[in-house]
Amino acid sequence: MNTNSHTVFAPQLQDLLEFAPEVAEARRAGRAIVALESTIISHGMPYPQNVQTAREVETLIRAAGAVPATIAVLGGKIRIGLTEAELELLGQSPEALKVSRRDLPYVIASGRIGATTVAATMICAALAGIAVFVTGGIGGVHRGAETSFDISADLQELARTSVAVVCAGAKSILDIGLTLEYLETQGVPVVSVGQDNFAAFYTPDSGFKADFRLDTAEEQARFVATKWALGLAGGVVVSNPVPADQAMPKSEIDAITEQALAEAAAQGIAGKAVTPFLLARIKALTEGRSLASNIALVKNNARVGAQLALALNALPGRLG
């Protein structure tokens, strides 16, 4: 018998997850599902391109034969799949918090609006039984991390959470060489699609080799399934380069990134505020061309991610 004078709040996982009807039906039918993050909507792009891109990405995934599940925290629950109105809310609300692993309990318990980062979306996807997650670019080791210790939680999440992450490599604002070193240390395999080298978000080629090149969804699915069957927990990075005709010239984006980084340092911008600031400045300095590249690469990742989810779903055991 509980003799305490107060009631202990002990939520169960099933009380914290809420599936949209489309996603719930896909789960019942055993269909392939692709997770999508919501920070790209709230903090990654300006309105209305953010909401428009989110809708178009969902449409591309459906057209490929899979089911999209955009993830966010709303009303004290992890929402697996969002309505049109909820996409609009995330796209316009200044109240939306950027949610990583450490923030999830607070945002859920307080009932705040939360947009999930790569790390948080991986956690939520795994809780929902979704094996494939599509994003723009992963976070990584920031430039100057040897003194700032600024390393994205995305990398540690990739080491511990078993979700395949389809991305256009790491954001070009990062130290890509150190990011790949960190992933190697953590045992996270980096798979490249259509080329040997790791991608660099706005540009196809970072100048660094990926661990493995696997061009087809079937090859990627066998790799991912084999990794997890061996008991090797953790994610897989699937590096899918931005389409060449939508890419930014590497020399130009590098110079602009250096300028934006210098401005951020001069203004004392740090922590979670750095990436949104840099993306906004890069957009301004490229007169919007970087945003066009960003949208193109996310859509391209959606196509590859949907094919991977379908290929995983076709394997015995249905991992996708």
Coordinates of C-alpha atoms in Angstrom, one line a residue:
M1 CA 0.0 0.0 0.0
N2 CA 1.3 3.5 -0.9
T3 CA 1.4 5.6 2.2
N4 CA 2.7 8.7 0.5
S5 CA 0.4 11.7 0.6
H6 CA 1.0 12.5 -3.0
T7 CA 0.5 10.5 -6.2
V8 CA 3.6 9.5 -8.1
F9 CA 3.4 10.3 -11.8
A10 CA 4.6 7.2 -13.6
P11 CA 3.8 7.3 -17.3
Q12 CA 4.1 4.2 -19.5
L13 CA 5.6 4.4 -22.9
Q14 CA 2.3 3.6 -24.6
D15 CA 0.9 6.7 -22.9
L16 CA 3.6 8.9 -24.4
L17 CA 3.4 7.8 -28.0
E18 CA 0.6 8.8 -30.3
F19 CA 0.4 7.5 -33.9
A20 CA -1.4 9.4 -36.6
P21 CA -4.1 7.3 -38.3
E22 CA -2.1 6.8 -41.5
V23 CA 0.9 5.6 -39.5
A24 CA -1.1 3.4 -37.2
E25 CA -2.8 1.7 -40.2
A26 CA 0.6 1.2 -41.8
R27 CA 1.9 -0.5 -38.7
R28 CA -1.1 -2.8 -38.6
A29 CA -0.6 -3.7 -42.3
G30 CA 3.1 -4.2 -42.0
R31 CA 3.9 -1.4 -44.5
A32 CA 7.3 0.4 -44.8
I33 CA 7.4 3.6 -42.7
V34 CA 9.9 6.4 -43.0
A35 CA 10.6 8.8 -40.0
L36 CA 11.1 12.5 -40.6
E37 CA 12.4 15.1 -38.2
S38 CA 10.6 18.4 -37.4
T39 CA 13.5 20.7 -36.5
I40 CA 14.1 21.1 -40.3
I41 CA 10.6 22.6 -40.3
S42 CA 10.9 24.8 -37.2
H43 CA 14.5 25.8 -37.3
G44 CA 16.0 24.7 -40.6
M45 CA 14.1 26.6 -43.2
P46 CA 12.1 29.9 -43.4
Y47 CA 8.3 29.9 -43.7
P48 CA 6.5 29.0 -45.9
Q49 CA 9.2 27.0 -47.7
N50 CA 9.6 24.8 -44.6
V51 CA 6.0 23.6 -44.5
Q52 CA 5.8 23.3 -48.3
T53 CA 9.0 21.2 -48.3
A54 CA 7.7 19.0 -45.5
R55 CA 4.5 18.3 -47.4
E56 CA 6.4 17.6 -50.6
V57 CA 8.7 15.2 -48.9
E58 CA 5.8 13.3 -47.4
T59 CA 4.2 13.1 -50.8
L60 CA 7.4 11.8 -52.4
I61 CA 7.6 9.0 -49.7
R62 CA 4.0 8.0 -50.3
A63 CA 4.5 8.0 -54.1
A64 CA 7.4 5.6 -53.6
G65 CA 5.1 3.2 -51.7
A66 CA 6.1 3.9 -48.1
V67 CA 4.4 5.9 -45.4
P68 CA 5.9 9.1 -43.9
A69 CA 5.9 9.7 -40.2
T70 CA 7.0 13.3 -39.3
I71 CA 7.8 13.3 -35.6
A72 CA 7.4 16.1 -33.0
V73 CA 6.3 16.6 -29.4
L74 CA 2.9 18.1 -28.9
G75 CA 0.5 18.1 -26.0
G76 CA 2.7 16.0 -23.8
K77 CA 3.1 13.2 -26.3
I78 CA 5.5 12.1 -29.0
R79 CA 3.5 12.4 -32.1
I80 CA 4.4 9.9 -34.8
G81 CA 2.9 11.5 -37.9
L82 CA 1.5 15.0 -38.1
T83 CA -1.6 16.7 -39.6
E84 CA -1.5 19.6 -42.0
A85 CA -2.4 22.0 -39.1
E86 CA 0.4 20.6 -37.0
L87 CA 2.9 21.1 -39.7
E88 CA 1.8 24.7 -40.0
L89 CA 2.1 25.1 -36.2
L90 CA 5.7 23.9 -36.2
G91 CA 6.5 26.0 -39.3
Q92 CA 5.2 29.2 -37.7
S93 CA 5.3 29.0 -33.9
P94 CA 8.1 30.9 -32.1
E95 CA 7.3 28.6 -29.1
A96 CA 8.7 25.5 -30.8
L97 CA 11.7 24.2 -28.8
K98 CA 14.6 22.4 -30.5
V99 CA 14.5 19.0 -28.8
S100 CA 17.5 16.6 -28.5
R101 CA 17.9 13.6 -26.2
R102 CA 18.4 15.7 -23.0
D103 CA 15.3 17.8 -23.7
L104 CA 12.7 15.1 -24.5
P105 CA 11.6 14.5 -20.9
Y106 CA 11.2 18.2 -20.1
V107 CA 9.2 19.0 -23.3
I108 CA 6.9 16.0 -22.9
A109 CA 6.4 16.6 -19.1
S110 CA 5.8 20.3 -19.5
G111 CA 3.4 20.0 -22.5
R112 CA 5.6 22.3 -24.6
I113 CA 5.8 22.3 -28.4
G114 CA 8.9 20.4 -29.4
A115 CA 10.6 20.0 -32.8
T116 CA 12.9 16.9 -32.8
T117 CA 16.5 17.0 -33.9
V118 CA 18.3 14.1 -35.6
A119 CA 19.1 12.6 -32.2
A120 CA 15.6 13.0 -30.7
T121 CA 14.0 11.7 -33.9
M122 CA 16.2 8.6 -33.9
I123 CA 15.1 7.9 -30.3
C124 CA 11.4 8.4 -31.1
A125 CA 11.6 6.4 -34.3
A126 CA 13.2 3.5 -32.4
L127 CA 10.5 3.7 -29.7
A128 CA 7.9 3.5 -32.5
G129 CA 9.6 0.6 -34.3
I130 CA 10.7 2.6 -37.3
A131 CA 14.1 1.6 -38.8
V132 CA 14.6 4.3 -41.4
F133 CA 14.9 8.0 -40.9
V134 CA 15.4 10.7 -43.5
T135 CA 16.9 14.1 -42.7
G136 CA 18.9 16.8 -44.5
G137 CA 22.3 16.5 -42.9
I138 CA 23.6 15.1 -39.6
G139 CA 25.2 17.2 -36.9
G140 CA 28.8 16.5 -36.0
V141 CA 32.0 17.9 -34.6
H142 CA 32.0 21.7 -34.8
R143 CA 35.0 23.6 -36.0
G144 CA 37.1 24.6 -33.0
A145 CA 35.7 21.7 -30.9
E146 CA 39.2 21.0 -29.6
T147 CA 38.6 24.0 -27.3
S148 CA 34.8 24.4 -27.2
F149 CA 34.0 20.7 -26.9
D150 CA 31.0 21.4 -29.2
I151 CA 30.0 18.0 -30.6
S152 CA 26.5 17.3 -31.7
A153 CA 24.5 14.8 -29.7
D154 CA 23.5 13.3 -33.1
L155 CA 26.9 11.4 -33.2
Q156 CA 26.4 9.8 -29.8
E157 CA 22.9 8.8 -30.7
L158 CA 24.1 7.2 -33.9
A159 CA 26.4 5.1 -31.7
R160 CA 23.6 3.8 -29.5
T161 CA 20.3 3.9 -31.4
S162 CA 19.6 1.3 -34.1
V163 CA 18.1 3.5 -36.9
A164 CA 19.4 4.0 -40.4
V165 CA 19.8 7.7 -41.1
V166 CA 19.6 8.8 -44.8
C167 CA 21.3 12.2 -45.1
A168 CA 23.3 14.4 -47.5
G169 CA 26.3 13.8 -45.3
A170 CA 27.3 16.3 -42.6
K171 CA 26.5 20.0 -42.7
S172 CA 29.3 21.9 -44.4
I173 CA 29.6 24.2 -41.4
L174 CA 31.2 21.4 -39.4
D175 CA 34.6 19.8 -39.2
I176 CA 33.8 16.9 -41.4
G177 CA 37.1 15.1 -41.0
L178 CA 36.7 15.0 -37.2
T179 CA 33.1 14.1 -37.5
L180 CA 34.1 11.0 -39.5
E181 CA 36.8 10.2 -37.0
Y182 CA 34.3 10.3 -34.1
L183 CA 31.9 8.0 -36.0
E184 CA 34.7 5.6 -36.6
T185 CA 35.6 5.6 -32.9
Q186 CA 32.0 4.9 -32.0
G187 CA 31.7 2.0 -34.5
V188 CA 29.1 3.8 -36.7
P189 CA 29.4 2.7 -40.3
V190 CA 29.2 5.4 -43.0
V191 CA 27.7 4.2 -46.3
S192 CA 27.9 6.3 -49.4
V193 CA 25.4 6.1 -52.3
G194 CA 26.5 6.6 -55.9
Q195 CA 30.1 7.7 -55.1
D196 CA 33.0 6.7 -52.9
N197 CA 33.3 9.9 -50.9
F198 CA 31.2 11.2 -48.0
A199 CA 28.8 14.1 -49.0
A200 CA 29.0 17.6 -47.5
F201 CA 25.4 18.8 -47.5
Y202 CA 25.4 21.7 -50.1
T203 CA 28.1 19.9 -52.1
P204 CA 28.3 16.3 -53.2
D205 CA 31.9 15.6 -52.2
S206 CA 33.5 16.4 -48.8
G207 CA 36.9 15.2 -49.9
F208 CA 36.8 12.3 -47.4
K209 CA 36.0 8.7 -48.2
A210 CA 33.0 6.9 -46.8
D211 CA 33.6 3.5 -45.2
F212 CA 31.6 1.6 -47.8
R213 CA 29.8 2.3 -51.1
L214 CA 26.4 0.6 -51.5
D215 CA 24.4 2.0 -54.4
T216 CA 21.2 0.0 -54.3
A217 CA 18.5 -0.1 -51.7
E218 CA 18.8 -3.9 -51.6
E219 CA 22.5 -3.7 -50.8
Q220 CA 21.9 -1.1 -48.1
A221 CA 19.1 -3.2 -46.6
R222 CA 21.2 -6.3 -46.4
F223 CA 24.0 -4.4 -44.8
V224 CA 21.8 -2.8 -42.2
A225 CA 20.0 -6.0 -41.4
T226 CA 23.3 -7.9 -41.0
K227 CA 24.7 -5.3 -38.7
W228 CA 21.7 -5.6 -36.3
A229 CA 21.5 -9.4 -36.7
L230 CA 25.0 -9.5 -35.3
G231 CA 23.9 -7.7 -32.2
L232 CA 25.8 -4.6 -33.3
A233 CA 23.5 -1.9 -31.9
G234 CA 23.6 1.6 -33.2
G235 CA 22.8 3.5 -36.4
V236 CA 24.0 3.5 -39.9
V237 CA 24.8 6.7 -41.8
V238 CA 23.6 6.5 -45.4
S239 CA 25.3 9.4 -47.2
N240 CA 23.3 10.5 -50.3
P241 CA 24.9 13.4 -52.2
V242 CA 22.8 16.4 -53.2
P243 CA 22.0 16.2 -57.0
A244 CA 24.8 17.7 -59.0
D245 CA 22.6 20.2 -60.8
Q246 CA 21.3 21.5 -57.4
A247 CA 24.7 21.6 -55.7
M248 CA 26.7 24.7 -54.6
P249 CA 30.3 25.1 -55.8
K250 CA 32.5 23.9 -53.1
S251 CA 34.9 26.8 -53.1
E252 CA 32.0 29.3 -52.9
I253 CA 30.2 27.5 -50.1
D254 CA 33.4 27.1 -48.1
A255 CA 34.2 30.8 -48.3
I256 CA 30.7 31.8 -47.4
T257 CA 30.7 29.3 -44.5
E258 CA 34.0 30.8 -43.1
Q259 CA 32.4 34.3 -43.3
A260 CA 29.2 33.2 -41.5
L261 CA 31.3 31.4 -38.8
A262 CA 33.3 34.5 -38.2
E263 CA 30.1 36.6 -37.9
A264 CA 28.7 34.1 -35.4
A265 CA 31.8 34.2 -33.3
A266 CA 31.9 38.0 -33.4
Q267 CA 28.2 38.1 -32.2
G268 CA 28.8 35.6 -29.4
I269 CA 26.4 33.1 -30.9
A270 CA 26.9 29.6 -29.4
G271 CA 25.3 26.3 -28.7
K272 CA 21.9 25.4 -30.3
A273 CA 21.7 28.9 -31.8
V274 CA 24.7 28.4 -34.1
T275 CA 23.3 26.1 -36.7
P276 CA 20.1 28.2 -37.4
F277 CA 22.2 31.4 -37.5
L278 CA 24.7 29.9 -40.0
L279 CA 22.0 28.4 -42.2
A280 CA 20.2 31.8 -42.3
R281 CA 23.4 33.7 -43.1
I282 CA 24.5 31.2 -45.7
K283 CA 21.0 31.6 -47.3
A284 CA 21.3 35.4 -47.3
L285 CA 24.9 35.4 -48.6
T286 CA 24.0 33.0 -51.5
E287 CA 20.9 35.0 -52.2
G288 CA 18.7 31.9 -51.6
R289 CA 20.6 29.4 -53.7
S290 CA 21.6 27.5 -50.6
L291 CA 18.0 27.1 -49.6
A292 CA 17.2 25.6 -53.1
S293 CA 20.1 23.1 -52.6
N294 CA 18.8 22.3 -49.1
I295 CA 15.3 21.6 -50.4
A296 CA 16.6 19.5 -53.3
L297 CA 18.8 17.3 -51.1
V298 CA 16.0 16.6 -48.6
K299 CA 13.8 15.5 -51.4
N300 CA 16.5 13.3 -52.9
N301 CA 17.1 11.8 -49.5
A302 CA 13.4 11.0 -49.2
R303 CA 13.5 9.0 -52.4
V304 CA 16.5 7.0 -51.2
G305 CA 15.1 6.5 -47.7
A306 CA 11.7 5.3 -49.0
Q307 CA 13.5 2.7 -51.2
L308 CA 15.6 1.6 -48.2
A309 CA 12.5 1.2 -46.0
L310 CA 10.8 -0.8 -48.7
A311 CA 13.9 -3.1 -49.1
L312 CA 14.2 -3.6 -45.4
N313 CA 10.5 -4.4 -45.2
A314 CA 10.9 -7.1 -47.9
L315 CA 13.5 -8.9 -45.8
P316 CA 12.5 -11.7 -43.4
G317 CA 11.8 -10.1 -40.0
R318 CA 10.6 -6.8 -41.5
L319 CA 13.0 -4.3 -40.1
G320 CA 11.6 -1.3 -41.9

